[in-house]
Short mmCIF file of C-alpha atoms and ligand atoms in Angstrom, two decimals:
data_model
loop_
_atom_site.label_atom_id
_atom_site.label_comp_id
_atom_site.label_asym_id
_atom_site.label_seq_id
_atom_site.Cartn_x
_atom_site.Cartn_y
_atom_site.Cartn_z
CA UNK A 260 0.00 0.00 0.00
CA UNK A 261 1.00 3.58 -0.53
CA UNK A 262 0.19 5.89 1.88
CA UNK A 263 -0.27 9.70 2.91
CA UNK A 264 0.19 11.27 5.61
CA UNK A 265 -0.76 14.91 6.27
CA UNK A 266 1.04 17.22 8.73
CA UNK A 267 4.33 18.34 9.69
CA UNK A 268 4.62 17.71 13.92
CA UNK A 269 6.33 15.30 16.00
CA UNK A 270 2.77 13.49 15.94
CA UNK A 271 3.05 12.83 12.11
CA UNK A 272 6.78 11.40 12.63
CA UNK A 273 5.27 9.29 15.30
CA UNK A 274 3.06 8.01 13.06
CA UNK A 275 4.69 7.81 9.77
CA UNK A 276 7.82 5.49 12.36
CA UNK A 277 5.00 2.68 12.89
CA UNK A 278 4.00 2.95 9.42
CA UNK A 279 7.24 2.43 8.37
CA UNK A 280 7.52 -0.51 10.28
CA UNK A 281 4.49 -2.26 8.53
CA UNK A 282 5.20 -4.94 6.18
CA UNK A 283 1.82 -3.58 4.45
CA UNK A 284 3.36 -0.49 3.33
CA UNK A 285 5.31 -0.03 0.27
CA UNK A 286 5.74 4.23 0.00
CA UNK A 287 4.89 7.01 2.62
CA UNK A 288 4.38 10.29 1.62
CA UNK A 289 4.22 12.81 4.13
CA UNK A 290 2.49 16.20 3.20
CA UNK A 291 4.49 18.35 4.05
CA UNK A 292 6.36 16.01 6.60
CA UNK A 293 9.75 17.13 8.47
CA UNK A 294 13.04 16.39 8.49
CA UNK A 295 12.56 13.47 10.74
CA UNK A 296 9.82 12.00 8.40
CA UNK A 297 12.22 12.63 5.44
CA UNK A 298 14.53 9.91 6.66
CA UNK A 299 11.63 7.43 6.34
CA UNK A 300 9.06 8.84 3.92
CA UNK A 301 8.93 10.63 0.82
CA UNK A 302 8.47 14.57 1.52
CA UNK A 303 6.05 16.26 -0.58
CA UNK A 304 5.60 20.15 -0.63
CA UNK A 305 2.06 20.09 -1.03
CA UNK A 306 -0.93 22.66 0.80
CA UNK A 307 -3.01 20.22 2.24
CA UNK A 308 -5.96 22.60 2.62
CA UNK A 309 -5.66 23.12 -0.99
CA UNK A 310 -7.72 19.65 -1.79
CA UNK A 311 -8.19 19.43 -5.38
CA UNK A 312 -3.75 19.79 -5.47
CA UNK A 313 -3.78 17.29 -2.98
CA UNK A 314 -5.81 15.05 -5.31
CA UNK A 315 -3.74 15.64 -7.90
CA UNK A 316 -0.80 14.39 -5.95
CA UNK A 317 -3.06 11.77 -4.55
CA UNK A 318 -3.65 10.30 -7.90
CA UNK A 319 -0.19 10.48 -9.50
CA UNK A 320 1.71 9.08 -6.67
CA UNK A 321 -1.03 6.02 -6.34
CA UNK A 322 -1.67 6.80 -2.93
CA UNK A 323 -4.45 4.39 -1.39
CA UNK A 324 -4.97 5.23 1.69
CA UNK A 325 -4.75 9.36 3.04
CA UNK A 326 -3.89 9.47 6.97
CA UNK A 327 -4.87 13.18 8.59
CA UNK A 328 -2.66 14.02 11.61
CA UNK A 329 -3.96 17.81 12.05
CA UNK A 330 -7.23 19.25 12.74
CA UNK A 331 -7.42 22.01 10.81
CA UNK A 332 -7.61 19.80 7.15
CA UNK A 333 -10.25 17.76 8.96
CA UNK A 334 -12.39 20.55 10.08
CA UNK A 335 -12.38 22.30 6.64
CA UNK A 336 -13.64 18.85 5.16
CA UNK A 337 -10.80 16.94 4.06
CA UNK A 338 -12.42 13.91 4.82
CA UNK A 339 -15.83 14.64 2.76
CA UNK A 340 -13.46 15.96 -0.12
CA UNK A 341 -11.45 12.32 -0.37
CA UNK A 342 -14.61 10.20 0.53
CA UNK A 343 -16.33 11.57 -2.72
CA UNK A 344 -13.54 11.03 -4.75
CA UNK A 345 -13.06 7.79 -3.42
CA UNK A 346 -10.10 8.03 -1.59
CA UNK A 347 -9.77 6.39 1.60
CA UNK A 348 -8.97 8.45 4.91
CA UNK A 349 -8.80 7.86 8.10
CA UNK A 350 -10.26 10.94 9.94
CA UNK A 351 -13.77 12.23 10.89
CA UNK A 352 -16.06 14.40 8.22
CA UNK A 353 -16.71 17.66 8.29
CA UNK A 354 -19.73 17.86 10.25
CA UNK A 355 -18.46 15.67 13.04
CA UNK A 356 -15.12 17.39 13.19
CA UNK A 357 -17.25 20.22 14.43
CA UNK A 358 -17.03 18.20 17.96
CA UNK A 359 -13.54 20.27 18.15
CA UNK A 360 -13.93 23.24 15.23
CA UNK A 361 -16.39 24.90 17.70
CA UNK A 362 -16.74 24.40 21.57
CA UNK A 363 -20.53 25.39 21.38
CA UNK A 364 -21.23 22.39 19.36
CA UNK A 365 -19.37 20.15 21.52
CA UNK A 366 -21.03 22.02 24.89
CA UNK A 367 -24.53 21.65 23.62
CA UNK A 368 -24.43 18.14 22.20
CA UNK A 369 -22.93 17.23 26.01
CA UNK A 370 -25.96 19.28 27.43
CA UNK A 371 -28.47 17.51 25.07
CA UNK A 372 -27.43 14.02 25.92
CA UNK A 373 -26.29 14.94 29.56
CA UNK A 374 -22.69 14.38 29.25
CA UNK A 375 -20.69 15.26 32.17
CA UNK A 376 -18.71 18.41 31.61
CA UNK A 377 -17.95 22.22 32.98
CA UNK A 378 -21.50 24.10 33.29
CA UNK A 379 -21.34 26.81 30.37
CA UNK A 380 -23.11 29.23 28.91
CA UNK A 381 -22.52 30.12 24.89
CA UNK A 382 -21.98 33.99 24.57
CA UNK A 383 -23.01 36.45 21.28
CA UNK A 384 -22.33 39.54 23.11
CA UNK A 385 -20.90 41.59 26.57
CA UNK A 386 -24.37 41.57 28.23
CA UNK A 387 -24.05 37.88 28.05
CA UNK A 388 -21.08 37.49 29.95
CA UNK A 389 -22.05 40.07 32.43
CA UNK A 390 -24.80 37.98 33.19
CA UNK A 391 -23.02 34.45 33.77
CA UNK A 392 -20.41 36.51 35.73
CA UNK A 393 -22.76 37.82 37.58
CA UNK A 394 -24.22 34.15 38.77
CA UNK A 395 -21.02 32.10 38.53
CA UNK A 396 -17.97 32.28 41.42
CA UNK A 397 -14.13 32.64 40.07
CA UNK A 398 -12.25 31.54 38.29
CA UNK A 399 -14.12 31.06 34.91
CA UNK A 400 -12.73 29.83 32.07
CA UNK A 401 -13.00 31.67 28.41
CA UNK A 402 -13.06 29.68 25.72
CA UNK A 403 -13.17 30.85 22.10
CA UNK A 404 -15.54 28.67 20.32
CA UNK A 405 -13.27 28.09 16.81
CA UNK A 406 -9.60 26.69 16.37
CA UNK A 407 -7.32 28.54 17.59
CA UNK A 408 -4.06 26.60 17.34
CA UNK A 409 -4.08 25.98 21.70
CA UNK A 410 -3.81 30.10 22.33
CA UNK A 411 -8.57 30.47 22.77
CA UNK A 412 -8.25 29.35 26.11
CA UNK A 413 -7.80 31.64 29.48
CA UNK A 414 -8.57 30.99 32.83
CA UNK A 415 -9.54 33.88 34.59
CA UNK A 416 -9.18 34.53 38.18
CA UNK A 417 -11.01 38.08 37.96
CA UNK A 418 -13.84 39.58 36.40
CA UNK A 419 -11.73 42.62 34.43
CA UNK A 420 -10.14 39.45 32.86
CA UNK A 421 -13.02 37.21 31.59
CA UNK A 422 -14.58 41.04 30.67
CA UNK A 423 -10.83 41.54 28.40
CA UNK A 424 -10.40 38.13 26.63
CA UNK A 425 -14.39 38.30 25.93
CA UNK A 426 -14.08 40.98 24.51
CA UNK A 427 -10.61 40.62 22.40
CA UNK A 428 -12.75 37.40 21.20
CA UNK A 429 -15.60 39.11 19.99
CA UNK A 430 -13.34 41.88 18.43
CA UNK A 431 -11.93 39.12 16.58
CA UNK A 432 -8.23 38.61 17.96
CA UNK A 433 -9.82 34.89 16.83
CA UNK A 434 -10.70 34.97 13.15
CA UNK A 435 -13.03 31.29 13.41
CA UNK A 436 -14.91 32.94 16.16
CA UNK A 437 -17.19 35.43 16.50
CA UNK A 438 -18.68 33.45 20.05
CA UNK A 439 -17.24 32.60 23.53
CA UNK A 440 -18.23 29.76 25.82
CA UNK A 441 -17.94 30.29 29.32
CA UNK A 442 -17.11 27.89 31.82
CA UNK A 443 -16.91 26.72 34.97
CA UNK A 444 -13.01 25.98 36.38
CA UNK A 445 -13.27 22.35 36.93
CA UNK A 446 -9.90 21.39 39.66
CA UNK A 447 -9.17 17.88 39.59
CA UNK A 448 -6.29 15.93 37.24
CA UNK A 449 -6.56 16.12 33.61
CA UNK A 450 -5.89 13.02 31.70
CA UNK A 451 -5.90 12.00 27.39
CA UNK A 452 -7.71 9.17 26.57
CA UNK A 453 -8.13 8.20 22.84
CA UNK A 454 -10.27 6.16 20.76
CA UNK A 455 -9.91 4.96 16.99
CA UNK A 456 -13.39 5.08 16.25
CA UNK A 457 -15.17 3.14 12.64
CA UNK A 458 -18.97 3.59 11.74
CA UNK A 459 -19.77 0.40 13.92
CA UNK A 460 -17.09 0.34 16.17
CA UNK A 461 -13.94 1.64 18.14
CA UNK A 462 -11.07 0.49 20.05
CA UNK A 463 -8.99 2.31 22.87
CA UNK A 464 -5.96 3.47 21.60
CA UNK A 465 -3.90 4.48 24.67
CA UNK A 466 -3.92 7.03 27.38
CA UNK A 467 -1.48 10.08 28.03
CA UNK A 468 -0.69 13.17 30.28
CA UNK A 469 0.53 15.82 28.98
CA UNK A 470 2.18 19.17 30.33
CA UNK A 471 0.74 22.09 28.36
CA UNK A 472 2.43 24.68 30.66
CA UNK A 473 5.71 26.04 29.35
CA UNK A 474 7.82 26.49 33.00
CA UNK A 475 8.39 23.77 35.58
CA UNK A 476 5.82 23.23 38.52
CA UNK A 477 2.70 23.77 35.55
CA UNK A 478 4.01 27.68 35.75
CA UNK A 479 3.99 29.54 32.51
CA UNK A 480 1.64 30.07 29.49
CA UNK A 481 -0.15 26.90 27.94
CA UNK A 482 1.84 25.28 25.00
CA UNK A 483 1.13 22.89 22.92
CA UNK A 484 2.59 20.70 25.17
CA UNK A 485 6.16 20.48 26.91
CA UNK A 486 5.87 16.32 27.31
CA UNK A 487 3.98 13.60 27.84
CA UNK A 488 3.83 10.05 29.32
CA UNK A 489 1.73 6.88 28.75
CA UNK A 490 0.02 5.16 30.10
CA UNK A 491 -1.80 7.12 32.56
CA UNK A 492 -2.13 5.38 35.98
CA UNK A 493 -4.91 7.26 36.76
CA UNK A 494 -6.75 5.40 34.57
CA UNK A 495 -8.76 2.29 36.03
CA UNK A 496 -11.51 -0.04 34.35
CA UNK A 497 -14.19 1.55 36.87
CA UNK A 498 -13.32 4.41 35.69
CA UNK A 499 -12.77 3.76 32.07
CA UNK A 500 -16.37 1.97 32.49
CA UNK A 501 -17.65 5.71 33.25
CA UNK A 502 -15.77 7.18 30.26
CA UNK A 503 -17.36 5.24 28.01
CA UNK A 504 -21.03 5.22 29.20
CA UNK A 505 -21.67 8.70 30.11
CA UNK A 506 -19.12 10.24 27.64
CA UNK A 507 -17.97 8.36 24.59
CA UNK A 508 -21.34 6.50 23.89
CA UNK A 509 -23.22 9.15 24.00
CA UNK A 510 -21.34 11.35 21.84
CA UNK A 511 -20.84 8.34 19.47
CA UNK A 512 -24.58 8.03 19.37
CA UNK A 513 -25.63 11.57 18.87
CA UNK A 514 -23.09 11.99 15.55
CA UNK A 515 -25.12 8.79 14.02
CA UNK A 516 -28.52 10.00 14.89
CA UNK A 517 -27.49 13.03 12.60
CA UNK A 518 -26.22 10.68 10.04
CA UNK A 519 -22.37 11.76 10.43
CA UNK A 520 -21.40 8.77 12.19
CA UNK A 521 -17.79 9.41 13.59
CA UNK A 522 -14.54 7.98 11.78
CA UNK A 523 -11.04 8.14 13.01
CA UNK A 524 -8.98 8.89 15.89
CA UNK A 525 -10.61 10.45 18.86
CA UNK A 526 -9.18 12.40 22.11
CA UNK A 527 -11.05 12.69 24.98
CA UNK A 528 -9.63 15.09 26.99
CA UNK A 529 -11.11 15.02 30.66
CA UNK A 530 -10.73 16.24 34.12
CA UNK A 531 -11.22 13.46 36.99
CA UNK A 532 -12.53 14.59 40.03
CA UNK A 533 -13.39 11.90 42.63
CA UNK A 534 -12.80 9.08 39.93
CA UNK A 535 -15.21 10.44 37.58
CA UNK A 536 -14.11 11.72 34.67
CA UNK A 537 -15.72 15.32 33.03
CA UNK A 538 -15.08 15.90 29.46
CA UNK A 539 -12.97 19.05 29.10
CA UNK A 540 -12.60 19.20 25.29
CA UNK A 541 -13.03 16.57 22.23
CA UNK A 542 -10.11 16.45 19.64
CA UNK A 543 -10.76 14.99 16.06
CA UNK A 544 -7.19 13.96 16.00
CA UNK A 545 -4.42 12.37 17.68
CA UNK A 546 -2.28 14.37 20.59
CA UNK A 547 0.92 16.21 20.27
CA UNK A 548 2.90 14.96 21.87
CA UNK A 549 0.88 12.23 23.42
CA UNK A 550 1.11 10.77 20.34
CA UNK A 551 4.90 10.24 20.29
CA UNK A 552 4.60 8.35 23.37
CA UNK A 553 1.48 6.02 22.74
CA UNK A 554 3.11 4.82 18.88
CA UNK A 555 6.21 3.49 20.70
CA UNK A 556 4.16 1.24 22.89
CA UNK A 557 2.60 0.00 19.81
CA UNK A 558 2.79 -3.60 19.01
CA UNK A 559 0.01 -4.17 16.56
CA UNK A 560 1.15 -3.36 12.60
CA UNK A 561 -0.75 -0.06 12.56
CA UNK A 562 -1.89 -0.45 8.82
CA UNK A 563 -3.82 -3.58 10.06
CA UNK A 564 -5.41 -1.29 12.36
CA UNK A 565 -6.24 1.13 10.05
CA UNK A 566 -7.23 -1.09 7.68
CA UNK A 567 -10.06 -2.70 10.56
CA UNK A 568 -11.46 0.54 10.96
CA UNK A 569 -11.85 1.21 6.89
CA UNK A 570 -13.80 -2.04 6.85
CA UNK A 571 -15.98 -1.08 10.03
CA UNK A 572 -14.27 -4.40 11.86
CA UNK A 573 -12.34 -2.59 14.96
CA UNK A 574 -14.28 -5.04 16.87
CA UNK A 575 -12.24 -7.88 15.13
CA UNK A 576 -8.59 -6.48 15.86
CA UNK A 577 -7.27 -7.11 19.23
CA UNK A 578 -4.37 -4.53 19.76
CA UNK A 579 -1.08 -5.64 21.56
CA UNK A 580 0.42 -2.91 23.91
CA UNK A 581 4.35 -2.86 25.43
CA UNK A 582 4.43 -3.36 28.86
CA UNK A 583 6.50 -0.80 28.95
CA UNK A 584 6.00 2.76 29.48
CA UNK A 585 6.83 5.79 27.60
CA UNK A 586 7.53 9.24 28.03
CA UNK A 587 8.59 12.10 26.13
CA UNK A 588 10.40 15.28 26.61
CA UNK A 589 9.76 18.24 23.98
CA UNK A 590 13.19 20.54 22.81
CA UNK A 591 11.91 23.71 22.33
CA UNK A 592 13.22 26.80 20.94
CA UNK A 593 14.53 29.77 23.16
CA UNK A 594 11.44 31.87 23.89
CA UNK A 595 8.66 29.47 23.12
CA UNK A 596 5.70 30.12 22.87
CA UNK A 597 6.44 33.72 22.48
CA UNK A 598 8.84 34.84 19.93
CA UNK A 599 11.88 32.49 19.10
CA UNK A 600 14.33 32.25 16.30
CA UNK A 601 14.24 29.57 13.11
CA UNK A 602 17.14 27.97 11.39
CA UNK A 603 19.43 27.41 14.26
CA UNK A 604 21.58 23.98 13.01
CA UNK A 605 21.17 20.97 15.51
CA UNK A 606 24.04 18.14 14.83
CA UNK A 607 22.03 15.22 15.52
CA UNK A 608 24.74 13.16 13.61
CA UNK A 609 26.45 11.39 16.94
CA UNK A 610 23.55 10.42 18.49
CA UNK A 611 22.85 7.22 18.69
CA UNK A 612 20.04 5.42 19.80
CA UNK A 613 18.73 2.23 21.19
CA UNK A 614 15.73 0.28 19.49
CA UNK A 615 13.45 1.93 22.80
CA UNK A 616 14.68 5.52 22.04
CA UNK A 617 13.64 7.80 19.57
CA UNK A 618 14.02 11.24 18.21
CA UNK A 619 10.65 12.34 16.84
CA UNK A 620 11.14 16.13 15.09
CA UNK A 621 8.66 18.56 15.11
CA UNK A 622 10.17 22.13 14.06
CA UNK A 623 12.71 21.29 11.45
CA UNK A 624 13.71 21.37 8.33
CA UNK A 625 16.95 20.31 6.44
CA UNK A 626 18.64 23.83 4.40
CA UNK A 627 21.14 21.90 1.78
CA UNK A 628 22.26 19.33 4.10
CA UNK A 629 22.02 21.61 7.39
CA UNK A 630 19.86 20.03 9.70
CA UNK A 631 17.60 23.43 11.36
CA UNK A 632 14.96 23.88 13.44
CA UNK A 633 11.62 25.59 11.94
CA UNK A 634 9.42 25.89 14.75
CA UNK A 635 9.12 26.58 18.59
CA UNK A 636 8.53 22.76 19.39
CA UNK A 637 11.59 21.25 17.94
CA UNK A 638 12.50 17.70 19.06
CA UNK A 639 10.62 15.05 20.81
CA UNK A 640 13.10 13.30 23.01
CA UNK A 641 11.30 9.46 23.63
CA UNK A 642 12.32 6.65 25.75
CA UNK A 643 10.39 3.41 26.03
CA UNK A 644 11.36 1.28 29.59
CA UNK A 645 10.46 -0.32 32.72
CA UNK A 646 9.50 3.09 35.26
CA UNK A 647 9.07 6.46 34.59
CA UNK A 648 12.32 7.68 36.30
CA UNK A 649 14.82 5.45 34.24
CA UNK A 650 12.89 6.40 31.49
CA UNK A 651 13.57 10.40 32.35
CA UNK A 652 16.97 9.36 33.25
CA UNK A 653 17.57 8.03 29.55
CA UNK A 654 15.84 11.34 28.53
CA UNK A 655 17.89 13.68 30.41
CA UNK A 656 21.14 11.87 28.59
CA UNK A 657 20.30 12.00 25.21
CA UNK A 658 19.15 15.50 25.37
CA UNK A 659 23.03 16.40 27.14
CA UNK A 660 24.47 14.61 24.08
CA UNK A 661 22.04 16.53 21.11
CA UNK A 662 23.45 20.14 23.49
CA UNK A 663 21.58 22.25 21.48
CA UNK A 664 22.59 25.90 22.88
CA UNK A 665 19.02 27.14 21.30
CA UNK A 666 17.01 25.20 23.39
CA UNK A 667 15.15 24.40 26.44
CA UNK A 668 13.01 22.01 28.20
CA UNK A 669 11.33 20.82 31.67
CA UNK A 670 13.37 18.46 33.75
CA UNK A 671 10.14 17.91 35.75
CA UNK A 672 8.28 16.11 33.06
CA UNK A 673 6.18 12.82 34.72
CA UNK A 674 6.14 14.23 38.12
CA UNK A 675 3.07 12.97 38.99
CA UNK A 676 4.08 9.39 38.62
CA UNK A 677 7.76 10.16 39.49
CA UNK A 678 7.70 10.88 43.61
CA UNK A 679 11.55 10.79 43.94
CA UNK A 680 13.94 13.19 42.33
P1 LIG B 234 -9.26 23.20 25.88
O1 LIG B 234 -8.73 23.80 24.62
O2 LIG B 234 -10.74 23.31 26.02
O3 LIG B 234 -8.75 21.83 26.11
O4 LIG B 234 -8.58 24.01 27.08
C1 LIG B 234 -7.17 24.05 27.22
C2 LIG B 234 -6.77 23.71 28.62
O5 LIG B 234 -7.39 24.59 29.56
C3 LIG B 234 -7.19 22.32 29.08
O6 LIG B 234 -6.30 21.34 28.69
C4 LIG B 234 -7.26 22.49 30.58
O7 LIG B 234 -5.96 22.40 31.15
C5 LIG B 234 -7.73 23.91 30.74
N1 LIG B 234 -9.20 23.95 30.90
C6 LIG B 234 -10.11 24.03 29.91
N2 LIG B 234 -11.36 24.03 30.40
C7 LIG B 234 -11.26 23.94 31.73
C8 LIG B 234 -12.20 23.91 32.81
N3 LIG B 234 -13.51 23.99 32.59
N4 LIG B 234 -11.71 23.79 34.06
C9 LIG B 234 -10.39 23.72 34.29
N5 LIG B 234 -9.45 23.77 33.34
C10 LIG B 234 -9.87 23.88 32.06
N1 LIG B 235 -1.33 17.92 23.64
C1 LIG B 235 -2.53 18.59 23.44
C2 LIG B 235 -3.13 18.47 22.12
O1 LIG B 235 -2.67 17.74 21.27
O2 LIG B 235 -4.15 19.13 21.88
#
């Protein structure tokens, strides 16, 4: 089989490594891929969003199967686009990617089937907000209601701030939205839990934590994530159990009632509180960088997954996990996520790396033979083993070895299931 694979993050390389591995596979082509994905796939320069190119490129390079890593293709319809030419994708359409391309869909389709999750109110306008501020107790959170690339999110801990960000929303410092949800802060852990979901069907497909805040001790601005580590312990078959019935059914349900039955991979993102779980946000996609460290514990050929899920049998395919754990430390460029420079040269050429470590890239790019970085997330340090602190251990080493002088990253990583320093 040839196969495409859209986007450019340490996610895709994630991906397009187990791929790689399949004995189904005869080419990858990663649109537009990065220089980690070039060592295993075929680059291709290609605008994703712009479909009917994509098709083109689809076509000539005999590509029969289109994986989306990204959101953003997904919620402009990439899926839709493919399906009616006949393409096979794994992803969700249009209409169900919505349960991420706007938080007001998501909030009333969990109010209309009473899915656990913050109380909210979906605002048009000022007087709106005034009025859930008015009968709601700090901190709220302010969420815009369209992508926003991880930056439509504040939690406010005073009035003059929900009354800012409302309004820098409705001005439009968000171009996808023009509305706000409201919410209640919900305190408790957070936890990923994903799902490859087919129109009959899905299978659990590994949990995560990630760390979204850029400094150590969860100080900082959000990112879109600083590490990650699976699985995550806090996750128990009770509790699993109540994932599943009150959230992931449900949602499942209401998608085919409106004749958009969901397809692909799904993230539930939640907040447990007393071991129940509260869904915090839906993503139509895969994690980054939760990804990079639920592919290495991976023993099922992925393609075979995949292809279960294009025949609606994910109910036939038992998936084989390591029982080893994984974590992942992100390299990120000085200044992150503010402003930070591109095309600094990383000399990656004396590492080298046992069969349970990996370097997943994210930012970079090769210029002539240079390898650079291109982004603010730049390498995904990942270490497969038996606990969490060798694992870091192993981390911490490799990343003294790559001494990139442009970079930084947490040391704290995994602290919740790492008590000893
Ligand atoms: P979202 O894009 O909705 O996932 O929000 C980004 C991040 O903000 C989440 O990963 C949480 O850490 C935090 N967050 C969002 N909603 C809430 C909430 N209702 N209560 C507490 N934290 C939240
Ligand atoms: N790691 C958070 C996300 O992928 O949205």
């Amino acid at each position: 089989m040839n196969i495409a694979l859209i986007g450019s993050g340490g996610r895709e390389h994630a991906i397009c490594q187990k791929l790689s591995d399949s004995k189904l596979v005869n080419k990858i082509y990663c649109i537009p891929g990065n220089a980690g994905t070039r060592k295993i796939a075929n680059n291709l320069n290609i605008d994703s969003l712009n479909f009917k190119k994509l098709l083109i490129a689809i076509k000539f390079y005999k590509i029969d199967l289109v994986v989306v890593g990204p959101e953003l293709p997904l919620v402009k319809g990439i899926v839709d686009f493919l399906r009616s030419n006949k393409i096979k994708v794994i992803g969700p359409n249009k209409y169900a990617a919505r349960l991420e391309g706007s938080k007001a869909f998501m909030k009333a389709l969990c109010k209309k089937y009473n899915i656990p999750t913050a109380k909210f109110k979906v605002c048009k306008n000022e007087k709106g907000v005034k009025k859930f501020l008015a009968q709601n107790i700090l901190p709220i959170v302010v969420k815009a209601d369209g992508l926003a690339a991880g930056k439509g999110v504040a939690i406010c801990y005073s009035k003059k701030e929900v009354e800012k960000f409302s309004k820098e929303i409705f001005l439009g410092k968000f171009k996808n939205s023009k509305k706000l949800v409201l919410e209640e802060f919900l305190k408790g852990e957070e936890v990923s839990y994903f799902l490859l979901v087919d129109k009959k069907n899905y299978t659990f497909i590994g949990s995560a934590q990630d760390h979204k805040r850029v400094g150590e001790n969860e100080k900082g601005p959000n990112t879109g994530g600083m590490g990650a580590y699976s699985p995550a312990p806090i996750i128990n078959k009770n509790l699993e159990k109540k994932i599943l019935n009150r959230i992931v059914k449900p949602t499942l349900y209401a998608l085919k009632a409106k004749k958009n039955p969901y397809t692909g991979f799904l993230y539930v993102g939640l907040m447990i509180k007393n071991n129940n779980p509260y869904l915090i946000e839906y993503n139509v996609r895969m994690g980054d960088p939760e990804c990079q460290v639920i592919m290495p514990r991976l023993k099922t050929d992925l393609v075979k997954i995949f292809n279960a899920a294009l025949e609606n049998k994910l109910n036939k395919i038992k998936i084989k996990w390591s029982k080893n754990k994984c974590m992942t430390t992100v390299l990120c460029a000085k200044g992150y996520p503010g402003v930070y420079k591109i095309n600094n040269i990383i000399d990656l050429k004396k590492i080298k790396l046992s069969s349970k470590s990996f370097i997943f890239h994210a930012g970079t790019k090769f210029i002539e033979n240079s390898l650079v970085s291109n982004g603010g997330r730049v390498l995904n340090v990942v270490v497969l083993g038996s606990t969490f602190l060798k694992i870091r251990n192993k981390i911490f080493t490799i990343i003294k070895k790559i001494n990139w002088k442009y970079g930084f990253f947490r040391r704290d990583i995994g602290w919740r299931v790492i008590k000893s320093k």
